[in-house]
Amino acid sequence: MSKAEGWRRRGPLLPALIFTIVITQLPFLVTIWYSMRNWNLLRPDGNQFNGLQNYVDIFRDSTFRSSAVNSIVITLGCVFFAMVLGIIFALLLDRKFRGQGVVRTMLITPFLIMPVAGATLWSISMLNPSFGLVNWVISLVGIPPVDWTSQHPIVSILMALVWQWTPFTMLLVLAGLQSQPKDVLEAAQIDGAGWTKTFFWVTLPQLRRYIELGVLLGTIYVVNTFDQIYLMTAGGPGTASANLPFYIYQRAFLGFDIGQAAAMGVVVVIATIIIATLALRLIFRSFDAKD
Amino acid sequence: MTTTITPPATAPVSAERKSREARRRFAGSSITTLTWLLAFVFFAPVIWLVMTAFKPESAAASNPPVFFFVPTFEQFEAVLANGAGAYFLNSLIATGLSTVLVIVLAVPASYALSIRPVKKTSDVLFFFISTKMLPVVAVIMPIYVIAGQIKVLDNIGTLVVLYTAMNLPIAVWMMRSFFQEVPAEVLEAASMDGAGLIKTLRTILIPMVTPGLAATALICVIFAWNEFFFALNLTAANAATVPVFLVSQMTSEGLFLAKLSAASVLASLPVVIAGWVAQKQLVRGLSMGAVK
């Protein structure tokens, strides 16, 4: 390939690539620089170089550790439950019945509701201890009222998140179901395979790439969850439900501890890159197999 | 579903077949009922939100909940009188401009990655998607400080740039998959006719992937319209968007549940309607971007 031809091929890619590098990577380099400074806006004498001290402090910070655990619990919990519900809904939708279109419309709506609106809806209208709809429903079967967001903050956040993300996994799985060749299903049925056998041996393996993709994209978005935590529990009670994005936000914008917050950001990015590289390489392998 | 086995024409077998048919029909209608029931439960919070928005404030936060009431537009009027218009305009500009920018950048890039692959295509794709893994909190401080120094805090342009960067990786992924559907012969014919990049894109490729383009744009619109974190930290009076307005409704003057619900309905409505209208594209977009 000649040099000119190479540039002609690469040319159209460059604007997007350069834009992405400038807007996402340069600020991160600055974050690394901040992370090595003793910089708290509340202390006028601050902002000197202090090497890796911020990183040492992070590993002594028990709130950082508990926020990391919360991040993992919230992300895995949400992706898992959203995927299971998504598969169930998709299977129910993947058959002809009266009102199919209406039901699909109803089921995708939570994904379209603004997350800020969804979070306030859940924390106030649904989960409020005195007039929330959830407590009224459970009172019908004799369960006493629960103060959801203060007694079970993580469960409350998960309810709102799973509700918001289930339509996303459902749409992905539904697309997978609709692209699955019908003759294989019929063949399985003629061979006398029952519903469960067909599902686990024929349908599920064919859905694998769609499920993997749902897990990947879901994780990318859910791990960054901020709106629901900010609005439903504010990370509380105390710091019981803070995840890493929320805790870093608190340190930066409420504690004005720029150096500490930057160092936490860097640690999170490194951890994410390690996990993501492993996960993506795995998924890319299954993607490349077909190319 | 047809069975390929022809049953012998004897009466008892045919009766058995009839009862099997009946059983299957019964199972089918119970699954349909179950589906409707689950969908209703899942959709109930939305119904409740809309109902609350039409209630007088006294009926909104009551125990036990009020299911029957005279609907009123009072809350919607109050929200609109509260200056919601300016926030909607900001959101419209930020969402619209960033989506246009994303498409303008993503179409040539994904073309380069799919039809005339550059070396290490999967590395470049990996790089794009990896930027989505960068937690936004890890870059918000430099962005805040830099934006302050070049005097673009509380500026819609800043949000447009950030939303473009936020959606570009997903758009490149999706568009690439749509371009890969285009048969290679079509492009060879175009290049033999001597058509350049712009002409090939405009006259051949774009028309062929219009549904995919619509799907990509819709996804970008959803994420940009709903974005809260950047808007919360980088805007104030001038450039604040709808999610920021919604939060201000909650914190500034205590809790007015019906009014908050009306504001939530108004805030969500544009994306909900767009998503309802373009469901088919949404399904296609999500799956194609994914798996091809």
Coordinates of C-alpha atoms in Angstrom, one line a residue:
Chain A
M1 CA 0.0 0.0 0.0
S2 CA 1.4 3.4 -1.0
K3 CA 1.8 6.2 1.5
A4 CA -0.8 8.3 -0.1
E5 CA -3.3 5.4 -0.2
G6 CA -2.6 4.8 3.5
W7 CA -3.4 8.4 4.4
R8 CA -6.5 8.3 2.2
R9 CA -7.7 5.3 4.3
R10 CA -6.7 6.8 7.6
G11 CA -7.8 10.3 6.8
P12 CA -11.6 10.0 7.5
L13 CA -10.8 8.4 10.9
L14 CA -8.6 11.2 12.1
P15 CA -11.0 13.9 13.1
A16 CA -12.9 11.6 15.4
L17 CA -9.8 10.1 16.8
I18 CA -8.1 13.4 17.5
F19 CA -11.2 14.9 19.0
T20 CA -11.6 11.9 21.3
I21 CA -8.0 12.0 22.4
V22 CA -8.0 15.7 23.1
I23 CA -11.3 15.7 25.1
T24 CA -10.9 12.5 27.0
Q25 CA -7.2 11.8 27.4
L26 CA -5.6 15.2 28.0
P27 CA -7.8 16.0 31.0
F28 CA -6.8 12.6 32.4
L29 CA -3.1 13.5 32.1
V30 CA -3.9 16.6 34.1
T31 CA -5.7 14.5 36.7
I32 CA -2.5 12.5 37.1
W33 CA -0.6 15.8 37.7
Y34 CA -3.2 17.0 40.2
S35 CA -3.1 13.6 42.0
M36 CA 0.5 14.2 43.0
R37 CA -0.2 17.6 44.6
N38 CA -1.2 18.5 48.1
W39 CA -4.1 20.7 46.9
N40 CA -7.1 21.5 49.1
L41 CA -9.0 24.7 48.1
L42 CA -9.9 25.2 51.8
R43 CA -6.2 25.5 52.8
P44 CA -4.6 28.6 51.3
D45 CA -1.1 27.3 51.9
G46 CA -1.7 24.1 49.8
N47 CA -0.9 23.1 46.3
Q48 CA 2.7 21.8 46.5
F49 CA 4.1 18.6 45.0
N50 CA 3.8 15.7 47.4
G51 CA 4.6 12.7 45.3
L52 CA 2.6 9.6 46.0
Q53 CA 1.3 10.7 49.4
N54 CA -2.3 11.0 48.1
Y55 CA -2.1 7.4 47.0
V56 CA -0.8 6.2 50.3
D57 CA -3.6 8.0 52.0
I58 CA -6.2 6.4 49.8
F59 CA -5.2 3.0 50.8
R60 CA -5.6 3.9 54.4
D61 CA -9.1 5.4 53.7
S62 CA -11.8 2.9 54.8
T63 CA -14.5 5.0 53.1
F64 CA -12.7 4.6 49.8
R65 CA -12.6 0.8 50.3
S66 CA -16.3 0.6 51.3
S67 CA -17.2 2.8 48.3
A68 CA -15.3 0.4 46.0
V69 CA -17.2 -2.5 47.4
N70 CA -20.5 -0.6 46.9
S71 CA -19.5 0.1 43.3
I72 CA -18.9 -3.6 42.7
V73 CA -22.1 -4.7 44.5
I74 CA -24.3 -2.0 42.7
T75 CA -22.8 -2.7 39.3
L76 CA -22.9 -6.5 39.4
G77 CA -26.3 -6.5 41.1
C78 CA -27.9 -4.2 38.6
V79 CA -26.4 -5.9 35.5
F80 CA -27.3 -9.4 36.8
F81 CA -30.9 -8.6 37.7
A82 CA -31.5 -6.4 34.7
M83 CA -30.1 -9.2 32.5
V84 CA -32.3 -11.9 34.0
L85 CA -35.4 -9.8 33.8
G86 CA -34.5 -8.7 30.4
I87 CA -34.2 -12.3 29.2
I88 CA -37.6 -13.1 30.7
F89 CA -39.3 -10.1 29.2
A90 CA -37.7 -10.7 25.8
L91 CA -38.8 -14.3 25.8
L92 CA -42.4 -13.3 26.7
L93 CA -42.3 -10.6 23.9
D94 CA -40.9 -12.9 21.2
R95 CA -44.3 -14.5 20.4
K96 CA -47.3 -13.2 18.6
F97 CA -50.1 -12.1 20.9
R98 CA -52.7 -9.4 21.1
G99 CA -51.2 -6.1 22.2
Q100 CA -47.6 -7.1 21.6
G101 CA -46.7 -3.6 20.4
V102 CA -48.3 -2.0 23.4
V103 CA -46.6 -4.3 25.9
R104 CA -43.2 -3.7 24.2
T105 CA -43.8 0.1 24.4
M106 CA -44.6 -0.2 28.1
L107 CA -41.6 -2.3 28.8
I108 CA -39.1 0.0 27.1
T109 CA -40.4 3.2 28.7
P110 CA -38.2 3.1 31.9
F111 CA -35.1 3.3 29.7
L112 CA -36.5 6.5 28.1
I113 CA -37.5 8.2 31.4
M114 CA -34.8 10.8 32.4
P115 CA -32.7 9.1 35.1
V116 CA -33.0 12.2 37.4
A117 CA -36.8 11.9 37.1
G118 CA -36.6 8.1 37.6
A119 CA -34.5 8.5 40.7
T120 CA -36.8 11.1 42.3
L121 CA -39.8 9.0 41.3
W122 CA -38.4 6.0 43.1
S123 CA -37.1 7.8 46.2
I124 CA -40.2 9.8 46.8
S125 CA -43.3 8.5 45.1
M126 CA -42.4 4.8 45.3
L127 CA -40.2 4.3 48.4
N128 CA -41.2 7.1 50.8
P129 CA -41.9 5.5 54.2
S130 CA -45.2 7.3 54.8
F131 CA -46.9 7.7 51.4
G132 CA -44.8 5.6 49.0
L133 CA -46.7 3.2 46.7
V134 CA -44.4 0.3 47.5
N135 CA -45.2 0.4 51.2
W136 CA -48.9 0.7 50.4
V137 CA -48.7 -2.5 48.2
I138 CA -46.8 -4.5 50.9
S139 CA -49.2 -3.3 53.5
L140 CA -52.0 -5.1 51.6
V141 CA -50.3 -8.4 52.5
G142 CA -49.7 -7.3 56.0
I143 CA -46.0 -6.2 55.9
P144 CA -45.3 -3.2 58.1
P145 CA -43.9 -0.1 56.4
V146 CA -40.2 0.1 55.6
D147 CA -38.0 3.2 55.5
W148 CA -36.4 1.9 52.3
T149 CA -33.8 4.6 51.5
S150 CA -32.4 4.8 55.0
Q151 CA -32.7 1.2 56.1
H152 CA -31.9 -0.5 52.8
P153 CA -30.1 2.2 50.7
I154 CA -28.4 -0.2 48.3
V155 CA -31.5 -2.2 47.7
S156 CA -33.4 1.0 47.0
I157 CA -30.8 2.2 44.5
L158 CA -30.7 -1.2 42.9
M159 CA -34.5 -1.1 42.5
A160 CA -34.3 2.1 40.6
L161 CA -31.3 1.1 38.6
V162 CA -32.7 -2.4 37.6
W163 CA -35.9 -0.7 36.6
Q164 CA -34.0 1.8 34.4
W165 CA -31.7 -0.8 32.7
T166 CA -33.9 -3.8 32.2
P167 CA -35.4 -2.4 29.0
F168 CA -31.9 -2.0 27.6
T169 CA -31.0 -5.6 28.1
M170 CA -34.4 -6.7 27.0
L171 CA -34.1 -4.9 23.7
L172 CA -30.7 -6.5 23.1
V173 CA -31.9 -10.0 23.9
L174 CA -35.0 -9.4 21.8
A175 CA -32.9 -8.5 18.8
G176 CA -30.9 -11.7 19.4
L177 CA -34.1 -13.8 19.6
Q178 CA -35.5 -12.3 16.4
S179 CA -32.3 -12.9 14.5
Q180 CA -32.2 -16.6 15.6
P181 CA -32.9 -18.9 12.7
K182 CA -36.4 -20.4 13.2
D183 CA -35.6 -23.7 11.5
V184 CA -33.2 -24.7 14.3
L185 CA -36.0 -24.2 16.8
E186 CA -38.4 -26.2 14.8
A187 CA -35.8 -28.9 14.4
A188 CA -35.3 -29.0 18.1
Q189 CA -39.1 -29.3 18.6
I190 CA -39.4 -32.1 16.1
D191 CA -36.6 -33.9 17.8
G192 CA -38.8 -33.8 20.9
A193 CA -36.8 -31.3 23.0
G194 CA -38.9 -29.7 25.7
W195 CA -39.1 -26.0 26.4
T196 CA -36.3 -25.9 29.0
K197 CA -34.0 -28.1 26.9
T198 CA -34.5 -26.0 23.8
F199 CA -33.9 -22.8 25.9
F200 CA -30.6 -23.9 27.5
W201 CA -29.2 -25.9 24.6
V202 CA -30.4 -23.9 21.5
T203 CA -31.6 -20.4 22.5
L204 CA -29.1 -19.4 25.2
P205 CA -25.9 -20.3 23.2
Q206 CA -27.2 -18.4 20.2
L207 CA -27.9 -15.4 22.5
R208 CA -24.4 -15.5 23.9
R209 CA -23.0 -12.6 22.1
Y210 CA -26.0 -10.4 22.8
I211 CA -25.8 -11.3 26.5
E212 CA -22.1 -10.6 26.6
L213 CA -22.7 -7.2 24.9
G214 CA -25.5 -6.3 27.3
V215 CA -23.2 -7.1 30.2
L216 CA -20.4 -5.1 28.7
L217 CA -22.3 -2.0 27.8
G218 CA -24.5 -2.3 31.0
T219 CA -21.4 -2.4 33.1
I220 CA -19.8 0.5 31.4
Y221 CA -22.8 2.7 32.1
V222 CA -23.8 1.4 35.5
V223 CA -20.3 1.5 37.1
N224 CA -20.5 5.3 36.5
T225 CA -23.9 5.6 38.3
F226 CA -24.2 9.0 39.9
D227 CA -27.7 10.4 39.5
Q228 CA -29.5 7.8 41.5
I229 CA -27.1 7.9 44.4
Y230 CA -27.0 11.7 44.5
L231 CA -30.7 12.0 44.5
M232 CA -31.9 8.9 46.4
T233 CA -29.5 8.6 49.3
A234 CA -26.8 11.2 48.8
G235 CA -24.4 8.3 49.6
G236 CA -26.0 7.8 53.0
P237 CA -26.8 7.1 55.7
G238 CA -23.3 8.3 56.4
T239 CA -21.4 6.8 53.6
A240 CA -23.2 3.5 53.5
S241 CA -24.4 3.7 49.9
A242 CA -21.6 5.9 48.3
N243 CA -20.1 4.4 45.2
L244 CA -16.7 5.5 43.9
P245 CA -18.1 8.2 41.4
F246 CA -20.2 9.7 44.2
Y247 CA -17.4 9.6 46.8
I248 CA -14.9 11.2 44.5
Y249 CA -17.5 13.9 43.6
Q250 CA -17.9 14.5 47.3
R251 CA -14.2 14.9 48.0
A252 CA -13.8 17.2 45.0
F253 CA -16.8 19.4 45.0
L254 CA -17.9 19.3 48.6
G255 CA -14.5 18.7 50.4
F256 CA -12.5 20.7 47.8
D257 CA -9.8 18.2 48.2
I258 CA -8.6 18.2 44.6
G259 CA -5.4 16.2 45.1
Q260 CA -7.1 13.4 47.0
A261 CA -10.0 13.2 44.6
A262 CA -7.7 13.2 41.6
A263 CA -5.6 10.3 43.1
M264 CA -8.9 8.4 43.6
G265 CA -9.8 9.0 40.0
V266 CA -6.5 7.7 38.8
V267 CA -6.8 4.5 41.0
V268 CA -10.3 3.9 39.6
V269 CA -9.2 4.4 36.1
I270 CA -6.3 1.9 36.5
A271 CA -8.6 -0.7 38.1
T272 CA -11.2 -0.2 35.4
I273 CA -8.6 -0.5 32.6
I274 CA -7.3 -3.8 34.0
I275 CA -10.7 -5.3 34.4
A276 CA -12.0 -3.9 31.1
T277 CA -9.0 -5.1 29.1
L278 CA -9.5 -8.7 30.4
A279 CA -13.3 -8.5 29.8
L280 CA -13.0 -6.8 26.4
R281 CA -10.3 -9.2 25.0
L282 CA -12.6 -12.0 26.0
I283 CA -15.6 -10.6 24.2
F284 CA -13.6 -9.4 21.2
R285 CA -12.4 -12.9 20.7
S286 CA -16.0 -14.1 20.5
F287 CA -16.8 -11.2 18.1
D288 CA -13.8 -11.8 15.9
A289 CA -14.6 -15.5 15.5
K290 CA -17.4 -14.6 13.0
D291 CA -15.4 -11.9 11.0
Chain B
M1 CA -46.1 -23.8 13.6
T2 CA -47.1 -26.8 11.4
T3 CA -46.5 -30.4 12.2
T4 CA -45.2 -32.4 9.4
I5 CA -46.7 -35.7 10.5
T6 CA -50.1 -36.5 9.0
P7 CA -52.2 -38.4 11.5
P8 CA -54.2 -41.4 10.4
A9 CA -57.8 -40.5 9.7
T10 CA -59.3 -42.2 12.6
A11 CA -61.7 -40.5 15.0
P12 CA -60.0 -41.1 18.4
V13 CA -56.6 -39.7 17.3
S14 CA -58.2 -36.6 15.9
A15 CA -60.0 -36.0 19.2
E16 CA -56.8 -36.3 21.0
R17 CA -55.2 -33.9 18.7
K18 CA -58.1 -31.5 19.3
S19 CA -57.6 -31.6 23.0
R20 CA -53.9 -31.0 22.6
E21 CA -54.7 -28.0 20.4
A22 CA -57.0 -26.7 23.1
R23 CA -54.4 -27.2 25.8
R24 CA -51.8 -25.4 23.8
R25 CA -54.2 -22.5 23.2
F26 CA -54.9 -22.3 26.9
A27 CA -51.2 -22.3 27.7
G28 CA -50.7 -19.5 25.1
S29 CA -53.4 -17.3 26.5
S30 CA -52.1 -17.8 30.1
I31 CA -48.7 -16.7 28.9
T32 CA -50.2 -13.7 27.3
T33 CA -52.0 -12.8 30.5
L34 CA -48.8 -13.2 32.5
T35 CA -47.0 -11.0 30.0
W36 CA -49.6 -8.3 30.3
L37 CA -49.5 -8.6 34.1
L38 CA -45.7 -8.3 34.3
A39 CA -45.6 -5.4 31.9
F40 CA -48.3 -3.6 34.0
V41 CA -46.3 -4.0 37.2
F42 CA -43.1 -2.9 35.5
F43 CA -44.9 0.1 34.0
A44 CA -46.8 1.0 37.1
P45 CA -44.2 3.6 38.4
V46 CA -44.7 5.5 35.1
I47 CA -48.5 5.5 35.5
W48 CA -48.1 6.6 39.1
L49 CA -45.7 9.5 38.0
V50 CA -48.2 10.7 35.3
M51 CA -51.2 10.4 37.7
T52 CA -49.3 12.3 40.4
A53 CA -48.5 15.1 37.9
F54 CA -52.2 15.6 37.4
K55 CA -53.2 15.7 41.1
P56 CA -53.8 18.7 43.3
E57 CA -50.9 18.9 45.8
S58 CA -53.0 17.7 48.7
A59 CA -53.8 14.4 47.0
A60 CA -50.2 13.8 45.8
A61 CA -48.5 12.9 49.1
S62 CA -51.3 11.1 50.9
N63 CA -51.5 7.9 52.8
P64 CA -53.3 5.7 51.7
P65 CA -52.6 6.7 48.1
V66 CA -55.4 8.5 46.2
F67 CA -56.4 6.7 42.9
F68 CA -59.4 8.7 42.0
F69 CA -59.3 12.5 41.7
V70 CA -60.2 15.4 39.4
P71 CA -57.2 15.9 37.1
T72 CA -55.8 19.4 37.0
F73 CA -53.2 21.1 34.8
E74 CA -52.3 23.4 37.7
Q75 CA -48.9 21.8 38.3
F76 CA -47.9 21.9 34.6
E77 CA -48.8 25.6 34.5
A78 CA -46.8 26.2 37.7
V79 CA -43.7 24.5 36.2
L80 CA -43.9 26.4 33.0
A81 CA -44.4 29.7 34.8
N82 CA -41.3 28.8 36.8
G83 CA -39.1 29.4 33.8
A84 CA -38.8 25.9 32.5
G85 CA -38.6 27.2 28.9
A86 CA -35.0 28.5 29.2
Y87 CA -33.8 25.1 30.5
F88 CA -35.6 23.3 27.7
L89 CA -33.9 25.5 25.1
N90 CA -30.5 24.8 26.6
S91 CA -31.1 21.1 26.6
L92 CA -32.4 21.3 23.0
I93 CA -29.3 23.1 21.8
A94 CA -26.9 20.9 23.7
T95 CA -28.6 17.7 22.6
G96 CA -29.2 18.8 19.0
L97 CA -25.7 20.2 18.3
S98 CA -23.8 17.4 20.0
T99 CA -25.8 14.8 18.1
V100 CA -25.1 16.5 14.7
L101 CA -21.4 16.8 15.6
V102 CA -21.3 13.1 16.7
I103 CA -22.8 12.0 13.3
V104 CA -20.4 14.3 11.3
L105 CA -17.4 12.8 13.1
A106 CA -18.6 9.2 13.4
V107 CA -19.7 8.6 9.8
P108 CA -16.2 9.1 8.2
A109 CA -14.5 7.4 11.1
S110 CA -16.6 4.3 11.0
Y111 CA -16.4 4.3 7.2
A112 CA -12.6 4.2 7.5
L113 CA -12.9 1.4 10.1
S114 CA -15.3 -0.8 8.2
I115 CA -15.2 -0.5 4.5
R116 CA -11.6 0.4 4.0
P117 CA -10.1 -0.9 7.2
V118 CA -7.0 0.8 8.5
K119 CA -4.4 -1.3 10.2
K120 CA -5.2 -2.4 13.6
T121 CA -9.0 -1.8 13.3
S122 CA -9.8 -3.6 16.5
D123 CA -7.2 -1.7 18.4
V124 CA -8.8 1.6 17.3
L125 CA -12.3 0.3 18.2
F126 CA -10.9 -0.9 21.5
F127 CA -9.5 2.6 22.2
F128 CA -12.8 4.3 21.4
I129 CA -14.8 2.0 23.7
S130 CA -12.2 2.2 26.4
T131 CA -12.7 6.0 26.7
K132 CA -16.2 5.1 27.8
M133 CA -14.7 3.2 30.7
L134 CA -12.9 6.3 31.9
P135 CA -15.0 7.4 34.9
V136 CA -16.2 10.9 34.3
V137 CA -15.3 11.9 37.8
A138 CA -11.7 11.2 37.0
V139 CA -11.7 14.0 34.4
I140 CA -14.2 16.4 35.9
M141 CA -11.7 18.4 37.9
P142 CA -9.3 19.3 35.1
I143 CA -12.3 20.1 32.9
Y144 CA -13.7 22.3 35.5
V145 CA -10.4 24.1 36.1
I146 CA -9.6 24.4 32.4
A147 CA -13.1 25.6 31.5
G148 CA -12.8 28.2 34.3
Q149 CA -9.5 29.5 32.9
I150 CA -10.7 29.8 29.3
K151 CA -14.0 31.3 30.6
V152 CA -16.4 28.7 29.3
L153 CA -18.0 27.6 32.5
D154 CA -21.7 27.9 32.4
N155 CA -21.6 27.8 28.6
I156 CA -23.7 25.6 26.3
G157 CA -20.7 25.2 24.0
T158 CA -18.8 23.3 26.7
L159 CA -21.7 20.9 27.1
V160 CA -21.9 20.4 23.4
V161 CA -18.2 19.4 23.2
L162 CA -18.4 17.1 26.2
Y163 CA -21.6 15.4 25.1
T164 CA -20.0 14.8 21.7
A165 CA -17.0 13.2 23.3
M166 CA -19.4 11.1 25.5
N167 CA -21.4 9.7 22.6
L168 CA -18.8 9.4 19.9
P169 CA -17.4 6.0 20.8
I170 CA -20.8 4.3 20.8
A171 CA -21.7 6.0 17.6
V172 CA -18.5 4.9 15.9
W173 CA -19.2 1.3 17.0
M174 CA -22.8 1.4 15.8
M175 CA -22.2 3.1 12.5
R176 CA -19.3 0.7 11.7
S177 CA -21.7 -2.3 12.1
F178 CA -24.2 -0.6 9.7
F179 CA -21.5 0.1 7.1
Q180 CA -20.4 -3.5 7.2
E181 CA -23.8 -4.5 6.0
V182 CA -23.2 -2.7 2.7
P183 CA -22.0 -5.1 0.0
A184 CA -18.4 -4.6 -1.2
E185 CA -19.5 -4.7 -4.9
V186 CA -21.5 -1.5 -4.6
L187 CA -18.4 0.3 -3.4
E188 CA -16.1 -1.1 -6.0
A189 CA -18.5 0.0 -8.7
A190 CA -18.5 3.5 -7.1
S191 CA -14.7 3.7 -7.0
M192 CA -14.5 2.5 -10.6
D193 CA -16.7 5.3 -11.6
G194 CA -14.2 7.6 -9.9
A195 CA -16.4 8.7 -7.0
G196 CA -14.4 10.3 -4.2
L197 CA -15.1 9.8 -0.4
I198 CA -17.6 12.6 -0.1
K199 CA -19.5 11.6 -3.2
T200 CA -19.5 7.9 -2.2
L201 CA -20.8 8.7 1.2
R202 CA -23.4 11.2 0.1
T203 CA -24.9 9.3 -2.9
I204 CA -24.4 5.6 -2.0
L205 CA -23.6 4.9 1.6
I206 CA -25.7 7.3 3.6
P207 CA -28.9 6.4 1.8
M208 CA -28.2 2.8 2.4
V209 CA -27.7 3.1 6.1
T210 CA -30.4 5.7 6.9
P211 CA -32.2 3.5 9.4
G212 CA -28.9 2.9 11.2
L213 CA -28.1 6.6 11.2
A214 CA -31.5 7.3 12.8
A215 CA -30.8 4.6 15.4
T216 CA -27.4 6.0 16.2
A217 CA -28.7 9.6 16.4
L218 CA -31.6 8.4 18.7
I219 CA -29.2 6.8 21.2
C220 CA -27.0 9.9 21.2
V221 CA -30.1 12.1 21.8
I222 CA -31.3 9.9 24.7
F223 CA -27.9 10.0 26.5
A224 CA -27.3 13.7 25.9
W225 CA -30.8 14.8 26.9
N226 CA -30.6 12.8 30.1
E227 CA -27.0 13.7 31.1
F228 CA -26.8 15.2 34.6
F229 CA -23.3 15.0 36.0
F230 CA -21.5 17.5 33.6
A231 CA -24.5 19.8 33.6
L232 CA -24.6 19.8 37.4
N233 CA -21.0 20.7 37.8
L234 CA -20.3 22.9 34.9
T235 CA -23.4 25.0 34.5
A236 CA -25.2 27.6 36.6
A237 CA -27.8 30.2 35.6
N238 CA -27.1 30.6 31.9
A239 CA -26.5 27.1 30.5
A240 CA -28.3 24.8 33.0
T241 CA -30.2 22.0 31.3
V242 CA -33.5 20.2 32.1
P243 CA -32.1 17.7 34.6
V244 CA -30.6 20.5 36.6
F245 CA -33.9 22.3 36.5
L246 CA -35.6 19.2 37.7
V247 CA -33.3 18.9 40.7
S248 CA -33.7 22.6 41.5
Q249 CA -37.5 22.0 41.7
M250 CA -36.8 19.5 44.4
T251 CA -34.4 21.3 46.6
S252 CA -35.2 25.0 46.4
E253 CA -38.6 25.2 48.0
G254 CA -39.2 22.0 49.9
L255 CA -41.2 19.2 48.5
F256 CA -44.1 19.7 46.2
L257 CA -44.6 16.2 44.9
A258 CA -47.3 16.9 42.3
K259 CA -45.3 19.8 40.8
L260 CA -42.1 17.7 40.8
S261 CA -44.0 15.0 39.0
A262 CA -45.3 17.4 36.5
A263 CA -41.7 18.7 35.9
S264 CA -40.5 15.1 35.6
V265 CA -43.1 14.3 33.0
L266 CA -42.3 17.4 31.0
A267 CA -38.5 16.6 31.2
S268 CA -38.9 13.0 30.1
L269 CA -41.5 13.6 27.4
P270 CA -39.3 14.5 24.4
V271 CA -37.2 11.4 24.7
V272 CA -40.1 9.1 25.6
I273 CA -42.0 10.2 22.6
A274 CA -39.0 9.9 20.3
G275 CA -38.2 6.4 21.7
W276 CA -41.8 5.3 21.3
V277 CA -42.0 6.5 17.7
A278 CA -38.6 5.0 16.7
Q279 CA -38.8 1.7 18.7
K280 CA -37.9 -0.4 15.7
Q281 CA -34.7 1.7 15.0
L282 CA -33.9 1.5 18.7
V283 CA -34.0 -2.3 18.7
R284 CA -32.0 -2.5 15.5
G285 CA -29.5 0.1 16.6
L286 CA -28.8 -1.5 19.9
S287 CA -28.4 -5.0 18.5
M288 CA -26.5 -4.1 15.3
G289 CA -24.1 -1.8 17.0
A290 CA -23.4 -4.7 19.1
V291 CA -23.1 -7.8 17.4
K292 CA -22.0 -7.3 13.8

